[in-house]
Amino acid sequence: MKRPGALGAPSELSLTFVGDAIEEEAQGCVFNLSLAGCTIRSHTSVPARNFLRIVIHDANGPITIPMAVVRWAAPHQFGVDFLIIPTQERAKLTELVWGLPRCCAPF
């Protein structure tokens, strides 16, 4: 089931993140980006229920998500919900999400 605002297309953007279970800044790629969260693919494993600070590296500048929570985790990927997004960052995220190509028409 897709989350509200999900476009269904991998965004293939890079990001960095830090959090409770991560000693150093880690890197990954954003997939299935929406205004509510995303899937992150990374070589760094992050357990569910951990909190993260995420920076999405967009061509128009970084988008900082000060607080996200890991909702599910699998080998080399995990899903996050964005909990806190300042107004200016939300505007940049909205512009980015709506500018992504759509995968296909909804059924």
PDB file of N, CA and C in Angstrom, residues 15-19 22-28 42-46 53 55 57 78:
ATOM      1  N   LEU A  15      21.584  10.658  -0.177  1.00  0.00           N
ATOM      2  CA  LEU A  15      21.318  11.292   1.104  1.00  0.00           C
ATOM      3  C   LEU A  15      22.371  10.868   2.105  1.00  0.00           C
ATOM      4  N   THR A  16      22.426  11.604   3.193  1.00  0.00           N
ATOM      5  CA  THR A  16      23.239  11.229   4.336  1.00  0.00           C
ATOM      6  C   THR A  16      22.317  11.204   5.548  1.00  0.00           C
ATOM      7  N   PHE A  17      22.683  10.397   6.545  1.00  0.00           N
ATOM      8  CA  PHE A  17      21.858  10.313   7.737  1.00  0.00           C
ATOM      9  C   PHE A  17      22.699   9.957   8.942  1.00  0.00           C
ATOM     10  N   VAL A  18      22.245  10.386  10.091  1.00  0.00           N
ATOM     11  CA  VAL A  18      22.836  10.037  11.379  1.00  0.00           C
ATOM     12  C   VAL A  18      21.677   9.721  12.317  1.00  0.00           C
ATOM     13  N   GLY A  19      21.984   8.970  13.382  1.00  0.00           N
ATOM     14  CA  GLY A  19      20.910   8.635  14.301  1.00  0.00           C
ATOM     15  C   GLY A  19      21.378   7.881  15.513  1.00  0.00           C
ATOM     16  N   ILE A  22      23.732   4.863  14.884  1.00  0.00           N
ATOM     17  CA  ILE A  22      24.783   5.077  13.889  1.00  0.00           C
ATOM     18  C   ILE A  22      25.857   5.982  14.487  1.00  0.00           C
ATOM     19  N   GLU A  23      27.084   5.482  14.544  1.00  0.00           N
ATOM     20  CA  GLU A  23      28.172   6.243  15.152  1.00  0.00           C
ATOM     21  C   GLU A  23      28.688   7.352  14.239  1.00  0.00           C
ATOM     22  N   GLU A  24      28.707   7.124  12.924  1.00  0.00           N
ATOM     23  CA  GLU A  24      29.196   8.106  11.966  1.00  0.00           C
ATOM     24  C   GLU A  24      28.139   8.365  10.912  1.00  0.00           C
ATOM     25  N   GLU A  25      28.251   9.516  10.242  1.00  0.00           N
ATOM     26  CA  GLU A  25      27.318   9.830   9.162  1.00  0.00           C
ATOM     27  C   GLU A  25      27.368   8.733   8.105  1.00  0.00           C
ATOM     28  N   ALA A  26      26.204   8.276   7.673  1.00  0.00           N
ATOM     29  CA  ALA A  26      26.100   7.201   6.682  1.00  0.00           C
ATOM     30  C   ALA A  26      25.469   7.746   5.401  1.00  0.00           C
ATOM     31  N   GLN A  27      25.638   6.997   4.320  1.00  0.00           N
ATOM     32  CA  GLN A  27      25.106   7.400   3.022  1.00  0.00           C
ATOM     33  C   GLN A  27      24.108   6.380   2.513  1.00  0.00           C
ATOM     34  N   GLY A  28      23.240   6.852   1.622  1.00  0.00           N
ATOM     35  CA  GLY A  28      22.268   5.970   1.012  1.00  0.00           C
ATOM     36  C   GLY A  28      21.629   6.640  -0.183  1.00  0.00           C
ATOM     37  N   SER A  42      20.835   1.437   1.647  1.00  0.00           N
ATOM     38  CA  SER A  42      22.141   1.790   2.198  1.00  0.00           C
ATOM     39  C   SER A  42      22.882   0.527   2.621  1.00  0.00           C
ATOM     40  N   HIS A  43      24.201   0.627   2.662  1.00  0.00           N
ATOM     41  CA  HIS A  43      25.015  -0.461   3.204  1.00  0.00           C
ATOM     42  C   HIS A  43      25.012  -0.425   4.728  1.00  0.00           C
ATOM     43  N   THR A  44      24.517   0.671   5.298  1.00  0.00           N
ATOM     44  CA  THR A  44      24.414   0.809   6.749  1.00  0.00           C
ATOM     45  C   THR A  44      23.060   0.289   7.210  1.00  0.00           C
ATOM     46  N   SER A  45      23.059  -0.665   8.119  1.00  0.00           N
ATOM     47  CA  SER A  45      21.820  -1.206   8.667  1.00  0.00           C
ATOM     48  C   SER A  45      21.318  -0.321   9.798  1.00  0.00           C
ATOM     49  N   VAL A  46      20.028  -0.080   9.809  1.00  0.00           N
ATOM     50  CA  VAL A  46      19.411   0.715  10.868  1.00  0.00           C
ATOM     51  C   VAL A  46      18.181  -0.046  11.359  1.00  0.00           C
ATOM     52  N   ARG A  53      18.345  11.833  11.579  1.00  0.00           N
ATOM     53  CA  ARG A  53      18.382  13.149  10.945  1.00  0.00           C
ATOM     54  C   ARG A  53      18.855  12.880   9.530  1.00  0.00           C
ATOM     55  N   VAL A  55      19.578  14.233   5.447  1.00  0.00           N
ATOM     56  CA  VAL A  55      19.804  15.322   4.491  1.00  0.00           C
ATOM     57  C   VAL A  55      19.740  14.718   3.094  1.00  0.00           C
ATOM     58  N   HIS A  57      20.210  15.139  -0.807  1.00  0.00           N
ATOM     59  CA  HIS A  57      21.069  15.981  -1.649  1.00  0.00           C
ATOM     60  C   HIS A  57      20.429  16.144  -3.026  1.00  0.00           C
ATOM     61  N   PHE A  78      15.541   0.330   4.339  1.00  0.00           N
ATOM     62  CA  PHE A  78      14.604   0.563   5.436  1.00  0.00           C
ATOM     63  C   PHE A  78      13.668   1.707   5.064  1.00  0.00           C
TER      64      PHE A  78
END
